[in-house]
């Protein structure tokens, strides 16, 4: 039987790479929510505690602050496993895809939804290492499917591209601007 003798022994565990950063960011976000909570929720007079609009958000944010603080304490008192920069490198790799998506979002008003989506899926497929006609056709089919579902099926209002303005006026231009 193992007995806990100190607070450090209670929270001691092996700290994975990046754990301290995640714990600190988690606590900072929880404190941010706690500071802004009074402005986002209200306490109503003569309403029972569990029916208050602010009660459950307050409970959730208080729990976030408590458990984030415990996580940070645990990360501070634990022995670190080497490899932090490898973890940071993995996190930075994910940023690449955010950049890809932001470029895609910036291109949609210029090229239009369908051409931008086709270019995005083809380039991303190539970037991920799926090269060849089969993968390109799959990416193309996915792009067309996404556009059909969002523009025609769900009727999501996405601005037509400036490139579409170059088409001659008529039913083709109207169709392209409405559905593609």
PDB file of C-alpha atoms in Angstrom:
ATOM      1  CA  UNK A   1       0.000   0.000   0.000  1.00  0.00           C
ATOM      2  CA  UNK A   2       1.334   3.437  -1.006  1.00  0.00           C
ATOM      3  CA  UNK A   3       0.702   6.318   1.368  1.00  0.00           C
ATOM      4  CA  UNK A   4       0.696   9.931   0.270  1.00  0.00           C
ATOM      5  CA  UNK A   5       2.888  11.960   2.560  1.00  0.00           C
ATOM      6  CA  UNK A   6       3.116  15.411   0.975  1.00  0.00           C
ATOM      7  CA  UNK A   7       1.161  17.605  -1.429  1.00  0.00           C
ATOM      8  CA  UNK A   8       3.921  17.127  -3.979  1.00  0.00           C
ATOM      9  CA  UNK A   9       3.544  13.355  -3.753  1.00  0.00           C
ATOM     10  CA  UNK A  10      -0.223  13.743  -4.207  1.00  0.00           C
ATOM     11  CA  UNK A  11       0.140  15.628  -7.496  1.00  0.00           C
ATOM     12  CA  UNK A  12       3.276  13.920  -8.760  1.00  0.00           C
ATOM     13  CA  UNK A  13       3.084  12.276 -12.148  1.00  0.00           C
ATOM     14  CA  UNK A  14       5.181  12.193 -15.296  1.00  0.00           C
ATOM     15  CA  UNK A  15       4.855  15.462 -17.163  1.00  0.00           C
ATOM     16  CA  UNK A  16       4.587  14.923 -20.898  1.00  0.00           C
ATOM     17  CA  UNK A  17       6.185  17.371 -23.334  1.00  0.00           C
ATOM     18  CA  UNK A  18       4.029  20.464 -23.699  1.00  0.00           C
ATOM     19  CA  UNK A  19       1.985  19.620 -20.615  1.00  0.00           C
ATOM     20  CA  UNK A  20       3.099  22.688 -18.675  1.00  0.00           C
ATOM     21  CA  UNK A  21       2.221  24.989 -21.586  1.00  0.00           C
ATOM     22  CA  UNK A  22      -1.200  23.406 -22.020  1.00  0.00           C
ATOM     23  CA  UNK A  23      -1.849  23.613 -18.272  1.00  0.00           C
ATOM     24  CA  UNK A  24      -0.871  27.304 -18.156  1.00  0.00           C
ATOM     25  CA  UNK A  25      -2.969  28.145 -21.225  1.00  0.00           C
ATOM     26  CA  UNK A  26      -5.905  26.215 -19.823  1.00  0.00           C
ATOM     27  CA  UNK A  27      -5.761  28.098 -16.535  1.00  0.00           C
ATOM     28  CA  UNK A  28      -5.362  31.444 -18.324  1.00  0.00           C
ATOM     29  CA  UNK A  29      -8.417  30.703 -20.488  1.00  0.00           C
ATOM     30  CA  UNK A  30     -10.448  29.602 -17.467  1.00  0.00           C
ATOM     31  CA  UNK A  31      -9.509  32.799 -15.614  1.00  0.00           C
ATOM     32  CA  UNK A  32     -10.419  34.830 -18.700  1.00  0.00           C
ATOM     33  CA  UNK A  33     -13.849  33.210 -18.699  1.00  0.00           C
ATOM     34  CA  UNK A  34     -14.228  33.782 -14.956  1.00  0.00           C
ATOM     35  CA  UNK A  35     -13.386  37.474 -15.269  1.00  0.00           C
ATOM     36  CA  UNK A  36     -15.850  37.952 -18.145  1.00  0.00           C
ATOM     37  CA  UNK A  37     -18.621  35.796 -16.714  1.00  0.00           C
ATOM     38  CA  UNK A  38     -20.499  38.581 -14.846  1.00  0.00           C
ATOM     39  CA  UNK A  39     -20.885  40.567 -18.053  1.00  0.00           C
ATOM     40  CA  UNK A  40     -22.162  37.578 -20.010  1.00  0.00           C
ATOM     41  CA  UNK A  41     -24.726  36.137 -17.602  1.00  0.00           C
ATOM     42  CA  UNK A  42     -27.276  37.541 -15.181  1.00  0.00           C
ATOM     43  CA  UNK A  43     -28.640  36.659 -11.797  1.00  0.00           C
ATOM     44  CA  UNK A  44     -32.397  37.244 -11.684  1.00  0.00           C
ATOM     45  CA  UNK A  45     -34.147  38.289  -8.478  1.00  0.00           C
ATOM     46  CA  UNK A  46     -36.694  35.923  -6.918  1.00  0.00           C
ATOM     47  CA  UNK A  47     -35.673  32.922  -9.012  1.00  0.00           C
ATOM     48  CA  UNK A  48     -34.480  29.689  -7.459  1.00  0.00           C
ATOM     49  CA  UNK A  49     -30.780  28.980  -7.537  1.00  0.00           C
ATOM     50  CA  UNK A  50     -30.875  26.123 -10.046  1.00  0.00           C
ATOM     51  CA  UNK A  51     -33.153  28.131 -12.380  1.00  0.00           C
ATOM     52  CA  UNK A  52     -30.830  31.141 -12.433  1.00  0.00           C
ATOM     53  CA  UNK A  53     -29.434  31.828 -15.927  1.00  0.00           C
ATOM     54  CA  UNK A  54     -25.971  32.360 -14.488  1.00  0.00           C
ATOM     55  CA  UNK A  55     -25.869  29.364 -12.156  1.00  0.00           C
ATOM     56  CA  UNK A  56     -24.681  26.569 -14.469  1.00  0.00           C
ATOM     57  CA  UNK A  57     -22.217  28.722 -16.404  1.00  0.00           C
ATOM     58  CA  UNK A  58     -20.771  29.825 -13.057  1.00  0.00           C
ATOM     59  CA  UNK A  59     -20.478  26.227 -11.889  1.00  0.00           C
ATOM     60  CA  UNK A  60     -18.824  25.217 -15.171  1.00  0.00           C
ATOM     61  CA  UNK A  61     -16.324  28.076 -15.143  1.00  0.00           C
ATOM     62  CA  UNK A  62     -15.529  27.569 -11.447  1.00  0.00           C
ATOM     63  CA  UNK A  63     -14.848  23.894 -12.160  1.00  0.00           C
ATOM     64  CA  UNK A  64     -12.652  24.894 -15.101  1.00  0.00           C
ATOM     65  CA  UNK A  65     -10.621  27.220 -12.893  1.00  0.00           C
ATOM     66  CA  UNK A  66     -10.282  24.608 -10.139  1.00  0.00           C
ATOM     67  CA  UNK A  67      -9.265  21.728 -12.370  1.00  0.00           C
ATOM     68  CA  UNK A  68      -6.988  23.883 -14.519  1.00  0.00           C
ATOM     69  CA  UNK A  69      -5.236  25.100 -11.364  1.00  0.00           C
ATOM     70  CA  UNK A  70      -4.853  21.503 -10.156  1.00  0.00           C
ATOM     71  CA  UNK A  71      -3.501  20.522 -13.566  1.00  0.00           C
ATOM     72  CA  UNK A  72      -0.976  23.369 -13.449  1.00  0.00           C
ATOM     73  CA  UNK A  73       0.114  22.422  -9.937  1.00  0.00           C
ATOM     74  CA  UNK A  74       0.520  18.837 -11.055  1.00  0.00           C
ATOM     75  CA  UNK A  75       2.599  19.929 -14.040  1.00  0.00           C
ATOM     76  CA  UNK A  76       4.804  22.140 -11.862  1.00  0.00           C
ATOM     77  CA  UNK A  77       5.639  19.478  -9.285  1.00  0.00           C
ATOM     78  CA  UNK A  78       6.080  16.594 -11.702  1.00  0.00           C
ATOM     79  CA  UNK A  79       9.246  15.374 -13.280  1.00  0.00           C
ATOM     80  CA  UNK A  80       9.499  16.424 -16.889  1.00  0.00           C
ATOM     81  CA  UNK A  81       9.951  13.895 -19.671  1.00  0.00           C
ATOM     82  CA  UNK A  82      12.310  15.371 -22.276  1.00  0.00           C
ATOM     83  CA  UNK A  83      11.041  16.227 -25.742  1.00  0.00           C
ATOM     84  CA  UNK A  84       9.248  19.547 -25.360  1.00  0.00           C
ATOM     85  CA  UNK A  85      10.508  20.982 -28.627  1.00  0.00           C
ATOM     86  CA  UNK A  86       9.347  17.924 -30.496  1.00  0.00           C
ATOM     87  CA  UNK A  87       5.877  18.571 -29.104  1.00  0.00           C
ATOM     88  CA  UNK A  88       6.061  22.245 -30.063  1.00  0.00           C
ATOM     89  CA  UNK A  89       7.135  21.185 -33.548  1.00  0.00           C
ATOM     90  CA  UNK A  90       4.084  18.942 -33.832  1.00  0.00           C
ATOM     91  CA  UNK A  91       1.843  21.818 -32.772  1.00  0.00           C
ATOM     92  CA  UNK A  92       3.436  24.094 -35.358  1.00  0.00           C
ATOM     93  CA  UNK A  93       2.768  21.538 -38.073  1.00  0.00           C
ATOM     94  CA  UNK A  94      -0.939  21.985 -37.417  1.00  0.00           C
ATOM     95  CA  UNK A  95      -0.592  25.722 -38.039  1.00  0.00           C
ATOM     96  CA  UNK A  96       0.272  24.961 -41.661  1.00  0.00           C
ATOM     97  CA  UNK A  97      -3.252  23.697 -42.265  1.00  0.00           C
ATOM     98  CA  UNK A  98      -4.731  26.802 -40.660  1.00  0.00           C
ATOM     99  CA  UNK A  99      -2.738  28.842 -43.182  1.00  0.00           C
ATOM    100  CA  UNK A 100      -4.004  26.642 -46.022  1.00  0.00           C
ATOM    101  CA  UNK A 101      -7.579  27.192 -44.887  1.00  0.00           C
ATOM    102  CA  UNK A 102      -7.126  30.948 -44.492  1.00  0.00           C
ATOM    103  CA  UNK A 103      -5.727  31.216 -48.018  1.00  0.00           C
ATOM    104  CA  UNK A 104      -8.741  29.235 -49.215  1.00  0.00           C
ATOM    105  CA  UNK A 105     -11.119  31.577 -47.389  1.00  0.00           C
ATOM    106  CA  UNK A 106      -9.362  34.601 -48.885  1.00  0.00           C
ATOM    107  CA  UNK A 107      -9.547  33.144 -52.401  1.00  0.00           C
ATOM    108  CA  UNK A 108     -13.285  32.373 -52.396  1.00  0.00           C
ATOM    109  CA  UNK A 109     -14.420  36.004 -52.991  1.00  0.00           C
ATOM    110  CA  UNK A 110     -11.986  36.289 -55.895  1.00  0.00           C
ATOM    111  CA  UNK A 111     -12.153  32.942 -57.649  1.00  0.00           C
ATOM    112  CA  UNK A 112     -15.592  31.782 -56.547  1.00  0.00           C
ATOM    113  CA  UNK A 113     -16.623  28.923 -54.307  1.00  0.00           C
ATOM    114  CA  UNK A 114     -16.301  26.037 -56.765  1.00  0.00           C
ATOM    115  CA  UNK A 115     -12.900  26.936 -58.285  1.00  0.00           C
ATOM    116  CA  UNK A 116     -11.465  27.768 -54.848  1.00  0.00           C
ATOM    117  CA  UNK A 117     -12.743  24.521 -53.365  1.00  0.00           C
ATOM    118  CA  UNK A 118     -11.379  22.499 -56.266  1.00  0.00           C
ATOM    119  CA  UNK A 119      -7.976  24.196 -55.975  1.00  0.00           C
ATOM    120  CA  UNK A 120      -7.975  23.767 -52.195  1.00  0.00           C
ATOM    121  CA  UNK A 121      -8.791  20.063 -52.247  1.00  0.00           C
ATOM    122  CA  UNK A 122      -6.370  19.293 -55.080  1.00  0.00           C
ATOM    123  CA  UNK A 123      -3.473  21.193 -53.497  1.00  0.00           C
ATOM    124  CA  UNK A 124      -4.151  19.760 -50.059  1.00  0.00           C
ATOM    125  CA  UNK A 125      -4.359  16.250 -51.480  1.00  0.00           C
ATOM    126  CA  UNK A 126      -1.027  16.770 -53.210  1.00  0.00           C
ATOM    127  CA  UNK A 127       0.484  18.286 -50.039  1.00  0.00           C
ATOM    128  CA  UNK A 128      -0.580  15.271 -47.992  1.00  0.00           C
ATOM    129  CA  UNK A 129       1.262  13.005 -50.379  1.00  0.00           C
ATOM    130  CA  UNK A 130      -1.683  11.494 -52.215  1.00  0.00           C
ATOM    131  CA  UNK A 131      -0.468  11.850 -55.748  1.00  0.00           C
ATOM    132  CA  UNK A 132      -1.884  10.267 -58.835  1.00  0.00           C
ATOM    133  CA  UNK A 133      -5.001  10.431 -60.926  1.00  0.00           C
ATOM    134  CA  UNK A 134      -7.152   8.390 -58.549  1.00  0.00           C
ATOM    135  CA  UNK A 135      -6.549  10.746 -55.626  1.00  0.00           C
ATOM    136  CA  UNK A 136      -6.973  13.851 -57.766  1.00  0.00           C
ATOM    137  CA  UNK A 137     -10.322  12.596 -59.031  1.00  0.00           C
ATOM    138  CA  UNK A 138     -11.380  11.793 -55.480  1.00  0.00           C
ATOM    139  CA  UNK A 139     -10.421  15.316 -54.397  1.00  0.00           C
ATOM    140  CA  UNK A 140     -12.303  16.768 -57.338  1.00  0.00           C
ATOM    141  CA  UNK A 141     -15.393  14.736 -56.503  1.00  0.00           C
ATOM    142  CA  UNK A 142     -15.161  15.834 -52.887  1.00  0.00           C
ATOM    143  CA  UNK A 143     -14.898  19.494 -53.929  1.00  0.00           C
ATOM    144  CA  UNK A 144     -17.911  19.282 -56.205  1.00  0.00           C
ATOM    145  CA  UNK A 145     -19.850  17.400 -53.532  1.00  0.00           C
ATOM    146  CA  UNK A 146     -19.044  20.025 -50.902  1.00  0.00           C
ATOM    147  CA  UNK A 147     -20.148  22.839 -53.191  1.00  0.00           C
ATOM    148  CA  UNK A 148     -23.369  21.067 -54.162  1.00  0.00           C
ATOM    149  CA  UNK A 149     -24.216  20.286 -50.543  1.00  0.00           C
ATOM    150  CA  UNK A 150     -23.449  23.760 -49.195  1.00  0.00           C
ATOM    151  CA  UNK A 151     -24.643  25.994 -52.040  1.00  0.00           C
ATOM    152  CA  UNK A 152     -27.549  24.003 -53.453  1.00  0.00           C
ATOM    153  CA  UNK A 153     -28.556  21.615 -50.683  1.00  0.00           C
ATOM    154  CA  UNK A 154     -28.125  23.751 -47.583  1.00  0.00           C
ATOM    155  CA  UNK A 155     -28.407  27.039 -49.502  1.00  0.00           C
ATOM    156  CA  UNK A 156     -25.562  28.599 -47.543  1.00  0.00           C
ATOM    157  CA  UNK A 157     -25.041  32.128 -48.768  1.00  0.00           C
ATOM    158  CA  UNK A 158     -21.472  32.325 -49.976  1.00  0.00           C
ATOM    159  CA  UNK A 159     -20.542  35.357 -52.051  1.00  0.00           C
ATOM    160  CA  UNK A 160     -19.986  34.628 -55.701  1.00  0.00           C
ATOM    161  CA  UNK A 161     -16.489  35.178 -56.949  1.00  0.00           C
ATOM    162  CA  UNK A 162     -15.260  38.243 -58.763  1.00  0.00           C
ATOM    163  CA  UNK A 163     -14.171  35.889 -61.520  1.00  0.00           C
ATOM    164  CA  UNK A 164     -17.827  35.059 -62.169  1.00  0.00           C
ATOM    165  CA  UNK A 165     -18.464  38.711 -63.032  1.00  0.00           C
ATOM    166  CA  UNK A 166     -16.397  38.200 -66.190  1.00  0.00           C
ATOM    167  CA  UNK A 167     -18.943  35.764 -67.634  1.00  0.00           C
ATOM    168  CA  UNK A 168     -21.336  37.145 -70.254  1.00  0.00           C
ATOM    169  CA  UNK A 169     -24.731  38.112 -68.888  1.00  0.00           C
ATOM    170  CA  UNK A 170     -27.409  35.529 -69.309  1.00  0.00           C
ATOM    171  CA  UNK A 171     -28.731  32.349 -67.774  1.00  0.00           C
ATOM    172  CA  UNK A 172     -25.293  30.701 -67.542  1.00  0.00           C
ATOM    173  CA  UNK A 173     -23.923  33.568 -65.473  1.00  0.00           C
ATOM    174  CA  UNK A 174     -27.002  33.529 -63.239  1.00  0.00           C
ATOM    175  CA  UNK A 175     -26.662  29.763 -62.741  1.00  0.00           C
ATOM    176  CA  UNK A 176     -22.953  29.991 -61.933  1.00  0.00           C
ATOM    177  CA  UNK A 177     -23.429  32.886 -59.522  1.00  0.00           C
ATOM    178  CA  UNK A 178     -26.324  31.170 -57.765  1.00  0.00           C
ATOM    179  CA  UNK A 179     -25.203  27.547 -57.539  1.00  0.00           C
ATOM    180  CA  UNK A 180     -21.422  27.471 -57.959  1.00  0.00           C
TER     181      UNK A 180
END
